[in-house]
PDB file of C-alpha atoms and ligand atoms in Angstrom:
ATOM      1  CA  MET A   1       0.000   0.000   0.000  1.00  0.00           C
ATOM      2  CA  LYS A   2       2.754   2.415   1.009  1.00  0.00           C
ATOM      3  CA  LYS A   3       4.752   1.597  -2.112  1.00  0.00           C
ATOM      4  CA  LYS A   4       1.817   2.375  -4.393  1.00  0.00           C
ATOM      5  CA  LYS A   5       1.428   5.771  -2.784  1.00  0.00           C
ATOM      6  CA  ASN A   6       5.093   6.557  -3.392  1.00  0.00           C
ATOM      7  CA  PHE A   7       4.774   5.683  -7.056  1.00  0.00           C
ATOM      8  CA  LYS A   8       1.803   8.004  -7.357  1.00  0.00           C
ATOM      9  CA  GLN A   9       3.788  10.828  -5.817  1.00  0.00           C
ATOM     10  CA  GLU A  10       6.766  10.106  -8.039  1.00  0.00           C
ATOM     11  CA  ARG A  11       4.483  10.151 -11.047  1.00  0.00           C
ATOM     12  CA  GLU A  12       3.063  13.523 -10.085  1.00  0.00           C
ATOM     13  CA  LYS A  13       6.588  14.867  -9.673  1.00  0.00           C
ATOM     14  CA  MET A  14       7.550  13.417 -13.059  1.00  0.00           C
ATOM     15  CA  VAL A  15       4.639  15.197 -14.738  1.00  0.00           C
ATOM     16  CA  GLN A  16       5.421  18.521 -13.111  1.00  0.00           C
ATOM     17  CA  ALA A  17       9.202  18.552 -13.468  1.00  0.00           C
ATOM     18  CA  GLN A  18       9.737  16.705 -16.753  1.00  0.00           C
ATOM     19  CA  ILE A  19       6.567  17.286 -18.746  1.00  0.00           C
ATOM     20  CA  GLU A  20       4.717  20.450 -17.730  1.00  0.00           C
ATOM     21  CA  ALA A  21       7.940  22.341 -17.029  1.00  0.00           C
ATOM     22  CA  ARG A  22       9.068  21.629 -20.599  1.00  0.00           C
ATOM     23  CA  GLY A  23       5.930  23.036 -22.126  1.00  0.00           C
ATOM     24  CA  ILE A  24       3.492  20.138 -22.647  1.00  0.00           C
ATOM     25  CA  LYS A  25       0.020  21.662 -22.235  1.00  0.00           C
ATOM     26  CA  ASP A  26      -2.483  19.157 -23.631  1.00  0.00           C
ATOM     27  CA  GLU A  27      -4.683  18.314 -20.635  1.00  0.00           C
ATOM     28  CA  LYS A  28      -5.589  14.884 -21.973  1.00  0.00           C
ATOM     29  CA  VAL A  29      -1.923  13.962 -22.295  1.00  0.00           C
ATOM     30  CA  LEU A  30      -1.062  15.321 -18.840  1.00  0.00           C
ATOM     31  CA  GLU A  31      -3.962  13.451 -17.278  1.00  0.00           C
ATOM     32  CA  ALA A  32      -2.941  10.181 -18.943  1.00  0.00           C
ATOM     33  CA  MET A  33       0.687  10.623 -17.816  1.00  0.00           C
ATOM     34  CA  ARG A  34      -0.576  11.211 -14.246  1.00  0.00           C
ATOM     35  CA  LYS A  35      -2.714   8.113 -14.349  1.00  0.00           C
ATOM     36  CA  VAL A  36      -0.814   5.315 -16.141  1.00  0.00           C
ATOM     37  CA  PRO A  37       1.416   3.322 -13.725  1.00  0.00           C
ATOM     38  CA  ARG A  38       4.654   3.455 -15.709  1.00  0.00           C
ATOM     39  CA  HIS A  39       6.401   1.157 -13.190  1.00  0.00           C
ATOM     40  CA  LEU A  40       4.244  -1.767 -14.312  1.00  0.00           C
ATOM     41  CA  PHE A  41       5.757  -1.493 -17.813  1.00  0.00           C
ATOM     42  CA  VAL A  42       9.340  -1.566 -16.520  1.00  0.00           C
ATOM     43  CA  PRO A  43      11.179  -4.831 -15.611  1.00  0.00           C
ATOM     44  CA  GLU A  44      10.897  -5.513 -11.882  1.00  0.00           C
ATOM     45  CA  HIS A  45      14.560  -4.910 -11.045  1.00  0.00           C
ATOM     46  CA  MET A  46      14.398  -1.455 -12.658  1.00  0.00           C
ATOM     47  CA  ARG A  47      11.120  -0.305 -11.089  1.00  0.00           C
ATOM     48  CA  ARG A  48      12.665   2.240  -8.761  1.00  0.00           C
ATOM     49  CA  TYR A  49      13.902   4.155 -11.835  1.00  0.00           C
ATOM     50  CA  SER A  50      10.460   4.175 -13.488  1.00  0.00           C
ATOM     51  CA  TYR A  51       9.765   7.867 -13.024  1.00  0.00           C
ATOM     52  CA  GLN A  52      13.218   9.177 -13.881  1.00  0.00           C
ATOM     53  CA  ASP A  53      13.936  11.412 -16.843  1.00  0.00           C
ATOM     54  CA  GLU A  54      15.341   8.713 -19.159  1.00  0.00           C
ATOM     55  CA  PRO A  55      14.589   5.719 -21.348  1.00  0.00           C
ATOM     56  CA  LEU A  56      15.076   2.301 -19.680  1.00  0.00           C
ATOM     57  CA  PRO A  57      15.945  -1.164 -21.023  1.00  0.00           C
ATOM     58  CA  ILE A  58      12.949  -3.538 -21.305  1.00  0.00           C
ATOM     59  CA  GLY A  59      14.817  -6.616 -22.604  1.00  0.00           C
ATOM     60  CA  GLU A  60      15.443  -7.929 -26.137  1.00  0.00           C
ATOM     61  CA  GLY A  61      17.755  -4.944 -26.703  1.00  0.00           C
ATOM     62  CA  GLN A  62      14.774  -2.571 -26.671  1.00  0.00           C
ATOM     63  CA  THR A  63      13.838   0.390 -24.492  1.00  0.00           C
ATOM     64  CA  ILE A  64      10.819   2.134 -22.996  1.00  0.00           C
ATOM     65  CA  SER A  65      10.965   5.747 -24.188  1.00  0.00           C
ATOM     66  CA  GLN A  66      11.748   8.694 -21.912  1.00  0.00           C
ATOM     67  CA  PRO A  67       8.493  10.011 -20.338  1.00  0.00           C
ATOM     68  CA  TYR A  68       8.907  13.451 -21.924  1.00  0.00           C
ATOM     69  CA  ILE A  69       9.214  11.957 -25.411  1.00  0.00           C
ATOM     70  CA  VAL A  70       6.058   9.866 -24.869  1.00  0.00           C
ATOM     71  CA  ALA A  71       4.182  13.026 -23.820  1.00  0.00           C
ATOM     72  CA  TYR A  72       5.673  15.099 -26.642  1.00  0.00           C
ATOM     73  CA  MET A  73       4.750  12.580 -29.340  1.00  0.00           C
ATOM     74  CA  SER A  74       1.261  12.129 -27.918  1.00  0.00           C
ATOM     75  CA  GLU A  75       0.661  15.878 -27.866  1.00  0.00           C
ATOM     76  CA  ALA A  76       1.992  16.272 -31.418  1.00  0.00           C
ATOM     77  CA  LEU A  77      -0.757  13.921 -32.660  1.00  0.00           C
ATOM     78  CA  ASN A  78      -3.353  16.494 -31.569  1.00  0.00           C
ATOM     79  CA  LEU A  79      -5.850  13.937 -30.270  1.00  0.00           C
ATOM     80  CA  LYS A  80      -9.396  14.819 -29.233  1.00  0.00           C
ATOM     81  CA  GLY A  81     -10.705  11.487 -27.986  1.00  0.00           C
ATOM     82  CA  ASN A  82     -12.618   9.699 -30.719  1.00  0.00           C
ATOM     83  CA  GLU A  83      -9.656   8.656 -32.859  1.00  0.00           C
ATOM     84  CA  LYS A  84      -8.422   5.362 -34.219  1.00  0.00           C
ATOM     85  CA  VAL A  85      -4.650   5.223 -33.798  1.00  0.00           C
ATOM     86  CA  LEU A  86      -2.015   2.881 -35.231  1.00  0.00           C
ATOM     87  CA  GLU A  87       1.157   2.353 -33.199  1.00  0.00           C
ATOM     88  CA  ILE A  88       4.287   0.716 -34.622  1.00  0.00           C
ATOM     89  CA  GLY A  89       6.636  -0.612 -31.899  1.00  0.00           C
ATOM     90  CA  THR A  90       4.508  -1.708 -28.914  1.00  0.00           C
ATOM     91  CA  GLY A  91       7.650  -2.342 -26.843  1.00  0.00           C
ATOM     92  CA  SER A  92       6.662  -2.226 -23.171  1.00  0.00           C
ATOM     93  CA  GLY A  93       3.133  -1.074 -24.009  1.00  0.00           C
ATOM     94  CA  TYR A  94       3.511   2.146 -22.008  1.00  0.00           C
ATOM     95  CA  GLN A  95       2.909   4.496 -24.937  1.00  0.00           C
ATOM     96  CA  THR A  96       0.040   2.187 -25.921  1.00  0.00           C
ATOM     97  CA  ALA A  97      -1.596   2.700 -22.505  1.00  0.00           C
ATOM     98  CA  ILE A  98      -1.178   6.482 -22.701  1.00  0.00           C
ATOM     99  CA  LEU A  99      -2.933   6.444 -26.082  1.00  0.00           C
ATOM    100  CA  ALA A 100      -5.627   4.049 -24.822  1.00  0.00           C
ATOM    101  CA  GLU A 101      -6.442   6.591 -22.093  1.00  0.00           C
ATOM    102  CA  ILE A 102      -6.953   9.326 -24.671  1.00  0.00           C
ATOM    103  CA  VAL A 103      -8.462   7.812 -27.827  1.00  0.00           C
ATOM    104  CA  LYS A 104     -11.170   5.382 -28.898  1.00  0.00           C
ATOM    105  CA  GLU A 105      -9.060   2.552 -30.325  1.00  0.00           C
ATOM    106  CA  VAL A 106      -5.378   1.692 -30.489  1.00  0.00           C
ATOM    107  CA  PHE A 107      -3.943  -0.845 -32.947  1.00  0.00           C
ATOM    108  CA  SER A 108      -0.409  -1.724 -31.915  1.00  0.00           C
ATOM    109  CA  ILE A 109       2.156  -3.759 -33.870  1.00  0.00           C
ATOM    110  CA  GLU A 110       5.366  -5.214 -32.419  1.00  0.00           C
ATOM    111  CA  ILE A 111       7.914  -7.354 -34.248  1.00  0.00           C
ATOM    112  CA  VAL A 112       9.368  -9.096 -31.145  1.00  0.00           C
ATOM    113  CA  ASP A 113       6.799 -11.624 -29.911  1.00  0.00           C
ATOM    114  CA  ILE A 114       7.989 -11.761 -26.258  1.00  0.00           C
ATOM    115  CA  LEU A 115       7.610  -7.986 -25.932  1.00  0.00           C
ATOM    116  CA  SER A 116       4.158  -8.012 -27.486  1.00  0.00           C
ATOM    117  CA  SER A 117       2.980 -10.783 -25.131  1.00  0.00           C
ATOM    118  CA  LYS A 118       4.344  -8.986 -22.052  1.00  0.00           C
ATOM    119  CA  ALA A 119       2.725  -5.708 -23.093  1.00  0.00           C
ATOM    120  CA  ARG A 120      -0.571  -7.455 -23.806  1.00  0.00           C
ATOM    121  CA  LYS A 121      -0.548  -8.936 -20.291  1.00  0.00           C
ATOM    122  CA  VAL A 122       0.010  -5.583 -18.550  1.00  0.00           C
ATOM    123  CA  ILE A 123      -2.576  -3.812 -20.728  1.00  0.00           C
ATOM    124  CA  LYS A 124      -5.080  -6.552 -19.889  1.00  0.00           C
ATOM    125  CA  GLU A 125      -4.331  -6.302 -16.159  1.00  0.00           C
ATOM    126  CA  LEU A 126      -5.031  -2.586 -16.358  1.00  0.00           C
ATOM    127  CA  SER A 127      -8.388  -3.391 -18.022  1.00  0.00           C
ATOM    128  CA  TYR A 128      -8.008  -1.446 -21.259  1.00  0.00           C
ATOM    129  CA  GLY A 129     -10.606  -2.834 -23.633  1.00  0.00           C
ATOM    130  CA  ASN A 130      -9.721  -0.649 -26.611  1.00  0.00           C
ATOM    131  CA  VAL A 131      -6.287  -2.000 -27.582  1.00  0.00           C
ATOM    132  CA  TYR A 132      -5.595  -4.548 -30.348  1.00  0.00           C
ATOM    133  CA  PHE A 133      -2.180  -6.206 -30.731  1.00  0.00           C
ATOM    134  CA  LYS A 134      -0.397  -7.803 -33.624  1.00  0.00           C
ATOM    135  CA  ILE A 135       3.022  -9.446 -33.889  1.00  0.00           C
ATOM    136  CA  GLU A 136       4.537  -8.512 -37.231  1.00  0.00           C
ATOM    137  CA  ASP A 137       6.827  -6.142 -39.107  1.00  0.00           C
ATOM    138  CA  GLY A 138       4.853  -2.915 -38.795  1.00  0.00           C
ATOM    139  CA  THR A 139       6.474  -1.238 -41.804  1.00  0.00           C
ATOM    140  CA  GLN A 140       3.467  -2.232 -43.898  1.00  0.00           C
ATOM    141  CA  GLY A 141       0.960  -0.939 -41.324  1.00  0.00           C
ATOM    142  CA  TRP A 142      -2.320  -2.739 -40.516  1.00  0.00           C
ATOM    143  CA  LYS A 143      -4.415  -2.482 -43.638  1.00  0.00           C
ATOM    144  CA  GLU A 144      -7.569  -4.159 -42.345  1.00  0.00           C
ATOM    145  CA  HIS A 145      -8.313  -1.315 -39.935  1.00  0.00           C
ATOM    146  CA  ALA A 146      -7.017   1.579 -42.076  1.00  0.00           C
ATOM    147  CA  PRO A 147      -7.418   4.500 -42.543  1.00  0.00           C
ATOM    148  CA  TYR A 148      -6.226   5.949 -39.218  1.00  0.00           C
ATOM    149  CA  ASP A 149      -6.651   9.395 -37.674  1.00  0.00           C
ATOM    150  CA  ALA A 150      -3.130   9.140 -36.333  1.00  0.00           C
ATOM    151  CA  ILE A 151      -0.053   6.918 -36.590  1.00  0.00           C
ATOM    152  CA  ILE A 152       2.811   6.825 -34.095  1.00  0.00           C
ATOM    153  CA  VAL A 153       6.082   5.034 -34.804  1.00  0.00           C
ATOM    154  CA  THR A 154       8.534   4.469 -31.938  1.00  0.00           C
ATOM    155  CA  ALA A 155      11.487   2.961 -33.836  1.00  0.00           C
ATOM    156  CA  ALA A 156      13.426   4.772 -36.545  1.00  0.00           C
ATOM    157  CA  PRO A 157      13.407   3.869 -40.265  1.00  0.00           C
ATOM    158  CA  SER A 158      15.733   5.601 -42.773  1.00  0.00           C
ATOM    159  CA  LYS A 159      12.719   7.225 -44.409  1.00  0.00           C
ATOM    160  CA  VAL A 160       8.984   7.499 -43.769  1.00  0.00           C
ATOM    161  CA  PRO A 161       7.418   4.219 -45.039  1.00  0.00           C
ATOM    162  CA  GLN A 162       4.996   4.954 -47.894  1.00  0.00           C
ATOM    163  CA  ALA A 163       2.619   2.186 -46.743  1.00  0.00           C
ATOM    164  CA  LEU A 164       2.101   4.030 -43.468  1.00  0.00           C
ATOM    165  CA  LYS A 165       1.438   7.356 -45.196  1.00  0.00           C
ATOM    166  CA  ASN A 166      -1.152   5.608 -47.355  1.00  0.00           C
ATOM    167  CA  GLN A 167      -3.019   4.398 -44.257  1.00  0.00           C
ATOM    168  CA  LEU A 168      -3.634   7.928 -42.934  1.00  0.00           C
ATOM    169  CA  LYS A 169      -7.049   9.580 -43.302  1.00  0.00           C
ATOM    170  CA  ILE A 170      -7.204  12.979 -44.970  1.00  0.00           C
ATOM    171  CA  LEU A 171      -5.977  15.357 -42.241  1.00  0.00           C
ATOM    172  CA  GLY A 172      -4.515  12.327 -40.436  1.00  0.00           C
ATOM    173  CA  ARG A 173      -1.235  12.881 -38.587  1.00  0.00           C
ATOM    174  CA  MET A 174       1.840  10.707 -38.187  1.00  0.00           C
ATOM    175  CA  ILE A 175       4.743  11.180 -35.818  1.00  0.00           C
ATOM    176  CA  ILE A 176       7.873   9.191 -36.606  1.00  0.00           C
ATOM    177  CA  PRO A 177      11.621   9.297 -35.864  1.00  0.00           C
ATOM    178  CA  VAL A 178      13.665   9.149 -39.097  1.00  0.00           C
ATOM    179  CA  GLY A 179      17.412   8.607 -39.608  1.00  0.00           C
ATOM    180  CA  SER A 180      20.211   6.368 -38.360  1.00  0.00           C
ATOM    181  CA  ALA A 181      23.078   7.847 -36.307  1.00  0.00           C
ATOM    182  CA  PHE A 182      21.331  11.210 -36.473  1.00  0.00           C
ATOM    183  CA  GLN A 183      17.537  11.088 -36.181  1.00  0.00           C
ATOM    184  CA  GLU A 184      14.797  13.651 -36.222  1.00  0.00           C
ATOM    185  CA  LEU A 185      11.196  13.397 -35.173  1.00  0.00           C
ATOM    186  CA  ILE A 186       9.045  14.094 -38.236  1.00  0.00           C
ATOM    187  CA  HIS A 187       5.412  15.199 -38.212  1.00  0.00           C
ATOM    188  CA  VAL A 188       3.484  14.172 -41.323  1.00  0.00           C
ATOM    189  CA  ILE A 189       0.009  15.423 -42.149  1.00  0.00           C
ATOM    190  CA  ARG A 190      -2.023  14.077 -45.029  1.00  0.00           C
ATOM    191  CA  GLU A 191      -3.683  16.872 -46.960  1.00  0.00           C
ATOM    192  CA  LYS A 192      -6.156  16.347 -49.767  1.00  0.00           C
ATOM    193  CA  LYS A 193      -3.567  15.906 -52.483  1.00  0.00           C
ATOM    194  CA  LYS A 194      -0.220  15.785 -50.721  1.00  0.00           C
ATOM    195  CA  PHE A 195       1.663  14.959 -47.544  1.00  0.00           C
ATOM    196  CA  LYS A 196       3.149  17.818 -45.592  1.00  0.00           C
ATOM    197  CA  GLU A 197       6.242  17.008 -43.506  1.00  0.00           C
ATOM    198  CA  GLN A 198       7.751  19.026 -40.710  1.00  0.00           C
ATOM    199  CA  LYS A 199      10.882  18.347 -38.654  1.00  0.00           C
ATOM    200  CA  LEU A 200      10.279  18.674 -34.914  1.00  0.00           C
ATOM    201  CA  LEU A 201      13.344  17.763 -32.879  1.00  0.00           C
ATOM    202  CA  PRO A 202      16.471  15.581 -32.762  1.00  0.00           C
ATOM    203  CA  VAL A 203      15.843  12.230 -31.025  1.00  0.00           C
ATOM    204  CA  ARG A 204      17.395   8.798 -30.468  1.00  0.00           C
ATOM    205  CA  PHE A 205      15.277   5.690 -31.017  1.00  0.00           C
ATOM    206  CA  VAL A 206      16.159   2.059 -31.704  1.00  0.00           C
ATOM    207  CA  PRO A 207      16.169   1.279 -35.445  1.00  0.00           C
ATOM    208  CA  LEU A 208      12.968   0.057 -37.105  1.00  0.00           C
ATOM    209  CA  ILE A 209      13.668  -3.516 -38.175  1.00  0.00           C
ATOM    210  CA  SER A 210      12.487  -3.986 -41.746  1.00  0.00           C
ATOM    211  CA  LYS A 211      11.923  -7.267 -43.512  1.00  0.00           C
ATOM    212  CA  HIS A 212      10.721  -5.571 -46.679  1.00  0.00           C
TER     213      HIS A 212
HETATM  214  N1  LIG B 301       6.726   2.732 -27.351  1.00  0.00           N
HETATM  215  C1  LIG B 301       7.632   1.768 -26.797  1.00  0.00           C
HETATM  216  C2  LIG B 301       8.994   1.929 -27.436  1.00  0.00           C
HETATM  217  C3  LIG B 301       9.652   0.646 -27.627  1.00  0.00           C
HETATM  218  S1  LIG B 301      11.180   0.728 -28.505  1.00  0.00           S
HETATM  219  C4  LIG B 301       7.746   1.943 -25.296  1.00  0.00           C
HETATM  220  O1  LIG B 301       7.671   3.073 -24.823  1.00  0.00           O
HETATM  221  O2  LIG B 301       7.928   0.941 -24.603  1.00  0.00           O
HETATM  222  C5  LIG B 301      10.652   0.362 -30.148  1.00  0.00           C
HETATM  223  C6  LIG B 301       9.993  -0.954 -30.373  1.00  0.00           C
HETATM  224  O3  LIG B 301       9.812  -1.108 -31.787  1.00  0.00           O
HETATM  225  C7  LIG B 301      10.804  -2.165 -29.927  1.00  0.00           C
HETATM  226  O4  LIG B 301      10.013  -2.926 -29.050  1.00  0.00           O
HETATM  227  C8  LIG B 301      11.072  -2.912 -31.225  1.00  0.00           C
HETATM  228  O5  LIG B 301      11.094  -4.320 -31.066  1.00  0.00           O
HETATM  229  C9  LIG B 301       9.934  -2.475 -32.116  1.00  0.00           C
HETATM  230  N2  LIG B 301      10.148  -2.603 -33.553  1.00  0.00           N
HETATM  231  C10 LIG B 301      11.301  -2.443 -34.249  1.00  0.00           C
HETATM  232  N3  LIG B 301      11.091  -2.626 -35.556  1.00  0.00           N
HETATM  233  C11 LIG B 301       9.772  -2.910 -35.703  1.00  0.00           C
HETATM  234  C12 LIG B 301       8.931  -3.211 -36.829  1.00  0.00           C
HETATM  235  N4  LIG B 301       9.405  -3.252 -38.060  1.00  0.00           N
HETATM  236  N5  LIG B 301       7.620  -3.435 -36.602  1.00  0.00           N
HETATM  237  C13 LIG B 301       7.104  -3.410 -35.349  1.00  0.00           C
HETATM  238  N6  LIG B 301       7.844  -3.143 -34.257  1.00  0.00           N
HETATM  239  C14 LIG B 301       9.151  -2.901 -34.429  1.00  0.00           C
END
């Protein structure tokens, strides 16, 4: 009981010092970051670091993103609440849970089966009924449920995959890290006849594994 309380306090501190202080204003994002128990998505031996200002290893050579980056990417998608979102790179499932708090449905693809199964378990324990998982190379998206209001990619390809662009609705947004040694977060918006791309900030993500 005591432990739980501490985590809640740490989470509140995380939101104030790392997220609000750096300019994230979207109330829905802030509320989700206050609510989702990040420590449940972190391996047990690392739990005490759950609310620190950094990414953490989650096994299989992968990482859970830094809390600020999760908040930043979520805000950049400009979500209102009734959206259908595609996520590439489930990883720990933490970003998935943040999205599940905000939107109507989340479709999340992960290429490493152990990670997907672990994430699915935590998401189920937390009783989210609006998340759908798939184990596959996400580079080709998830056509069956397309088009999406928003797409979030949490591993970096060398360029924005065309298949993902094609699965955006008109006025749909995508946020994706692009590059190798040097990466930038790119915001893509689908307009009626073209895609508009904007560079947001330098980042460091694990590479997107591509079988295609
Ligand atoms: N949002 C996650 C970030 C995980 S790191 C979190 O906060 O926990 C990125 C994830 O993308 C890793 O789990 C990695 O296995 C996965 N990944 C890499 N290439 C992929 C691909 N082609 N399709 C789907 N997932 C991929």
